[in-house]
Amino acid sequence: MSDEQAVSTLTFFSKDEIECPVCGATFYREELRTGRGRLIAGELTDELRRLYEPSQKYGEVYPLIYTITVCPVCFYAAYVADFSTIEEPVAAKLRDQQDQRHRLVDSLFPSLDFRGRRTLIEGTAGYILTTSSMDAFSSDRSPTIKQGLSSLRAAWLAGDLHHKYPEENYDYLANVLYNKARFFYTLAIEYEGDGHQSISDAGHLGPDLDKNYGYDGALYIAALLEYYHGSDDDISSRIKSLERAKRTVARIFGMGKASKNKPTALLEKAKELHSAIGNEVKHLQDSLG
């Protein structure tokens, strides 16, 4: 089977046209087919990302690149549940920001095509555009945690791009996106605490597609991102940030035994992260004398 044939049996385009609520353009959404060995699940990473093994028939498959709906004209992007359900004041803001969205991704990916079949390029750009589009959403849509999730997934896909094209500086882009994800996850937890925005009402929190780790998963990812990507310019500030992250992750396994909402895998990873953060804090404290 040729690469073109493999792609054509891997995805299909929606039968019904989608109309963009921002600019009125119409287009068809590409969907991923399931079953028949298209997805071969691999390991679960520390970031709760499910990796997939390439198959002989379909090659490499990246399910994440199909979850975002993107208008190919104005580049408004959102998750399926949000895309068509925005109010006119939000649509007006998004219309005003159209040029900004184009500049944001055109500088990174100059040949985007959201009408054709998607690649890692369109997948990464789609999440970056979603993060930008969510700036216009009201707090009842839980935009901040969705911006965190979108930035994290974009970082994953940028990392995949780096592995395929190691000379294109996608590793730098991935690092920028991880830092954005850290910012939004931390802010989302703060907003949840003060009642400004809800995390639990945001829908599927993943962070990947195979399982929804929910609020506990968001706590874990927030702490993990702080551990791996937090600023270390000032040791005292770093210690405070890590201690906060340690308290955050402790909330996961401090609430009882594993259940449907607390999978054993998450609890084990949370305990390992808690220990690693504790060791890092001790090391930094010792370095201060």
Coordinates of C-alpha atoms in Angstrom, one line a residue:
M1 CA 0.0 0.0 0.0
S2 CA 1.4 3.4 -1.0
D3 CA 1.7 6.3 1.6
E4 CA -1.2 8.1 -0.2
Q5 CA -3.4 5.0 0.0
A6 CA -2.6 4.4 3.7
V7 CA -3.6 8.0 4.5
S8 CA -6.8 7.7 2.5
T9 CA -7.9 4.6 4.5
L10 CA -6.7 6.2 7.8
T11 CA -9.0 9.3 7.7
F12 CA -12.1 10.6 6.1
F13 CA -13.7 14.0 5.6
S14 CA -17.1 14.8 7.2
K15 CA -20.1 14.4 5.0
D16 CA -21.6 17.7 6.2
E17 CA -20.0 21.1 5.7
I18 CA -19.0 23.0 8.8
E19 CA -19.6 26.8 8.8
C20 CA -17.2 29.0 10.7
P21 CA -19.1 31.1 13.2
V22 CA -16.4 33.8 12.9
C23 CA -16.0 34.4 9.2
G24 CA -18.7 32.3 7.6
A25 CA -16.3 30.1 5.5
T26 CA -17.4 26.5 4.9
F27 CA -15.2 23.4 5.0
Y28 CA -15.1 19.7 5.8
R29 CA -13.5 18.3 8.9
E30 CA -11.0 15.4 8.7
E31 CA -11.7 12.6 11.0
L32 CA -9.6 9.6 12.1
R33 CA -11.0 6.1 11.4
T34 CA -10.6 3.6 14.2
G35 CA -10.2 -0.2 14.4
R36 CA -8.5 -2.6 12.0
G37 CA -5.1 -2.1 13.6
R38 CA -4.8 1.6 12.8
L39 CA -3.8 2.4 16.4
I40 CA -1.3 0.1 18.2
A41 CA -0.9 1.4 21.7
G42 CA 2.6 1.7 23.1
E43 CA 3.9 3.0 26.4
L44 CA 2.5 5.7 28.7
T45 CA 5.0 8.5 29.3
D46 CA 5.6 10.4 32.5
E47 CA 3.6 13.2 30.9
L48 CA 0.6 10.8 30.5
R49 CA 1.0 10.8 26.8
R50 CA 0.1 7.5 25.1
L51 CA 2.6 6.6 22.4
Y52 CA 1.6 4.6 19.4
E53 CA 3.6 2.0 17.5
P54 CA 3.9 2.4 13.7
S55 CA 2.0 -0.4 11.8
Q56 CA 3.2 -2.0 8.7
K57 CA -0.1 -1.1 6.9
Y58 CA -0.6 2.5 8.1
G59 CA 2.8 3.6 9.3
E60 CA 3.0 6.4 11.9
V61 CA -0.3 7.6 13.3
Y62 CA -0.8 10.7 15.4
P63 CA -4.4 10.8 16.7
L64 CA -3.9 14.2 18.4
I65 CA -3.6 16.1 15.1
Y66 CA -7.3 15.5 14.3
T67 CA -9.0 16.7 17.5
I68 CA -9.0 20.5 16.7
T69 CA -11.4 22.1 14.3
V70 CA -9.7 24.9 12.4
C71 CA -11.2 27.4 10.0
P72 CA -9.0 27.3 6.9
V73 CA -9.7 31.0 6.2
C74 CA -9.6 33.0 9.4
F75 CA -7.7 30.4 11.5
Y76 CA -10.2 30.4 14.3
A77 CA -9.5 27.1 16.1
A78 CA -11.2 25.2 19.0
Y79 CA -12.1 21.8 20.3
V80 CA -15.2 20.3 18.6
A81 CA -17.5 21.0 21.6
D82 CA -16.6 24.7 21.5
F83 CA -16.1 25.5 17.8
S84 CA -19.7 26.2 16.7
T85 CA -21.2 27.2 20.0
I86 CA -19.7 30.7 20.6
E87 CA -21.7 33.8 21.2
E88 CA -21.6 36.8 18.9
P89 CA -19.5 39.0 21.2
V90 CA -16.8 36.2 21.2
A91 CA -17.1 35.8 17.5
A92 CA -16.6 39.6 17.1
K93 CA -13.4 39.5 19.2
L94 CA -12.1 36.6 17.1
R95 CA -12.8 38.5 13.9
D96 CA -10.7 41.4 15.2
Q97 CA -7.9 38.9 16.0
Q98 CA -7.8 37.2 12.6
D99 CA -4.6 38.9 11.4
Q100 CA -3.0 38.2 14.7
R101 CA -3.7 34.5 14.4
H102 CA -2.3 34.4 10.9
R103 CA 0.9 36.1 11.9
L104 CA 1.3 33.8 14.9
V105 CA 1.5 30.6 12.8
D106 CA 2.7 31.9 9.4
S107 CA 6.0 32.8 11.0
L108 CA 6.4 29.2 12.2
F109 CA 4.7 27.2 9.4
P110 CA 4.6 29.2 6.1
S111 CA 2.6 26.6 4.1
L112 CA -0.3 25.6 6.2
D113 CA -3.3 23.8 4.5
F114 CA -6.3 23.2 6.7
R115 CA -8.4 22.0 3.8
G116 CA -6.3 19.1 2.9
R117 CA -5.1 16.0 4.9
R118 CA -3.4 17.0 8.1
T119 CA 0.3 16.4 8.9
L120 CA 2.2 17.0 12.1
I121 CA 2.6 20.6 10.9
E122 CA -1.1 21.3 10.8
G123 CA -1.6 19.4 14.0
T124 CA 0.9 21.5 15.9
A125 CA -0.4 24.8 14.4
G126 CA -4.0 23.8 15.3
Y127 CA -3.2 23.6 19.0
I128 CA -1.3 26.9 18.9
L129 CA -4.2 28.6 17.2
T130 CA -6.6 27.1 19.8
T131 CA -4.5 28.5 22.6
S132 CA -4.7 31.9 20.9
S133 CA -8.4 31.7 20.1
M134 CA -9.3 30.8 23.7
D135 CA -8.2 34.3 24.7
A136 CA -11.6 35.5 23.5
F137 CA -13.6 32.9 25.5
S138 CA -15.5 33.8 28.7
S139 CA -14.5 32.2 32.0
D140 CA -17.5 29.8 32.0
R141 CA -15.9 27.9 29.1
S142 CA -12.8 27.2 31.3
P143 CA -10.4 28.6 28.7
T144 CA -7.3 28.6 30.8
I145 CA -7.0 24.8 31.4
K146 CA -7.8 24.3 27.7
Q147 CA -5.0 26.7 26.8
G148 CA -2.7 24.6 29.1
L149 CA -3.8 21.3 27.5
S150 CA -3.4 22.8 24.0
S151 CA 0.0 24.1 24.7
L152 CA 1.1 20.7 26.1
R153 CA -0.2 18.8 23.1
A154 CA 1.5 21.3 20.8
A155 CA 4.7 20.7 22.7
W156 CA 4.4 17.0 22.2
L157 CA 3.8 17.4 18.5
A158 CA 6.6 19.9 18.1
G159 CA 8.8 17.2 19.8
D160 CA 7.7 14.7 17.2
L161 CA 8.6 17.2 14.4
H162 CA 12.0 17.6 16.0
H163 CA 12.6 13.8 15.8
K164 CA 11.6 13.8 12.1
Y165 CA 13.4 17.1 11.2
P166 CA 16.2 17.6 13.7
E167 CA 17.7 20.6 11.9
E168 CA 14.6 22.7 11.9
N169 CA 14.7 24.0 15.5
Y170 CA 11.4 22.4 16.5
D171 CA 13.0 21.4 19.8
Y172 CA 13.2 25.2 20.6
L173 CA 9.5 25.5 19.7
A174 CA 8.7 22.5 21.9
N175 CA 10.5 24.1 24.9
V176 CA 8.6 27.4 24.4
L177 CA 5.3 25.5 24.3
Y178 CA 6.1 23.5 27.4
N179 CA 6.7 26.8 29.3
K180 CA 3.4 28.1 28.0
A181 CA 1.7 24.9 29.2
R182 CA 3.3 25.3 32.6
F183 CA 2.0 28.9 32.9
F184 CA -1.5 28.0 31.9
Y185 CA -1.8 24.9 34.1
T186 CA -0.5 26.8 37.1
L187 CA -2.9 29.6 36.5
A188 CA -5.8 27.2 35.9
I189 CA -5.3 25.6 39.3
E190 CA -5.2 29.1 40.9
Y191 CA -8.4 30.0 39.2
E192 CA -10.0 26.7 40.3
G193 CA -9.0 27.5 43.9
D194 CA -10.5 31.0 43.9
G195 CA -13.6 30.1 41.9
H196 CA -12.7 32.2 38.9
Q197 CA -12.7 29.2 36.5
S198 CA -13.6 25.6 36.8
I199 CA -11.2 22.8 35.7
S200 CA -13.7 20.0 36.2
D201 CA -16.2 21.6 33.8
A202 CA -13.8 21.8 30.9
G203 CA -14.6 18.4 29.5
H204 CA -12.0 15.8 28.5
L205 CA -8.8 16.8 30.3
G206 CA -6.7 14.0 29.0
P207 CA -4.0 15.0 28.7
D208 CA -4.1 12.5 25.9
L209 CA -7.0 11.0 24.1
D210 CA -6.9 7.4 25.4
K211 CA -7.9 8.3 29.0
N212 CA -9.3 11.2 30.9
Y213 CA -7.3 11.7 34.1
G214 CA -9.5 14.6 35.1
Y215 CA -8.7 17.1 37.8
D216 CA -6.1 14.8 39.4
G217 CA -4.3 14.6 36.1
A218 CA -4.3 18.3 35.8
L219 CA -2.7 18.6 39.2
Y220 CA -0.1 16.1 38.3
I221 CA 0.8 17.8 35.0
A222 CA 1.0 21.2 36.6
A223 CA 3.5 19.8 39.2
L224 CA 5.4 17.9 36.5
L225 CA 5.8 20.9 34.3
E226 CA 7.1 23.0 37.2
Y227 CA 9.6 20.3 38.0
Y228 CA 10.9 20.0 34.4
H229 CA 10.4 23.4 33.0
G230 CA 10.2 25.9 35.9
S231 CA 12.7 28.8 36.0
D232 CA 15.9 28.1 37.9
D233 CA 17.4 31.6 37.6
D234 CA 16.9 32.2 41.3
I235 CA 17.5 29.3 43.7
S236 CA 15.2 30.7 46.5
S237 CA 12.4 31.3 44.1
R238 CA 12.9 27.8 42.6
I239 CA 12.7 26.2 46.0
K240 CA 9.4 28.0 46.7
S241 CA 8.0 27.0 43.3
L242 CA 9.0 23.3 43.8
E243 CA 7.5 23.2 47.3
R244 CA 4.3 24.5 45.9
A245 CA 4.4 21.8 43.2
K246 CA 5.1 19.2 45.8
R247 CA 2.0 20.2 47.7
T248 CA 0.0 20.1 44.5
V249 CA 1.0 16.6 43.6
A250 CA 0.5 15.4 47.2
R251 CA -3.2 16.2 46.8
I252 CA -3.5 13.4 44.4
F253 CA -2.4 10.4 46.5
G254 CA -3.4 12.1 49.8
M255 CA -7.1 11.6 49.0
G256 CA -7.5 7.9 49.4
K257 CA -7.0 4.7 47.5
A258 CA -7.1 4.2 43.8
S259 CA -10.5 4.3 42.2
K260 CA -12.0 4.9 38.8
N261 CA -10.9 8.6 39.0
K262 CA -7.5 7.7 40.5
P263 CA -5.9 5.1 38.4
T264 CA -3.0 3.1 39.9
A265 CA -0.7 4.4 37.1
L266 CA -1.4 8.0 38.0
L267 CA -1.0 7.4 41.7
E268 CA 2.4 5.7 41.2
K269 CA 3.6 8.4 38.9
A270 CA 2.4 11.1 41.4
K271 CA 4.4 9.4 44.2
E272 CA 7.5 9.2 42.1
L273 CA 7.2 12.9 41.1
H274 CA 6.6 13.8 44.8
S275 CA 9.8 12.0 45.8
A276 CA 11.8 13.5 42.9
I277 CA 10.7 17.1 43.8
G278 CA 11.5 16.5 47.4
N279 CA 15.0 15.4 46.5
E280 CA 15.5 18.4 44.2
V281 CA 14.4 20.8 47.0
K282 CA 16.8 19.2 49.4
H283 CA 19.6 19.5 46.9
L284 CA 18.9 23.1 46.3
Q285 CA 18.6 23.9 50.0
D286 CA 22.0 22.2 50.6
S287 CA 23.5 24.3 47.9
L288 CA 22.5 27.4 49.8
G289 CA 24.5 26.2 52.8

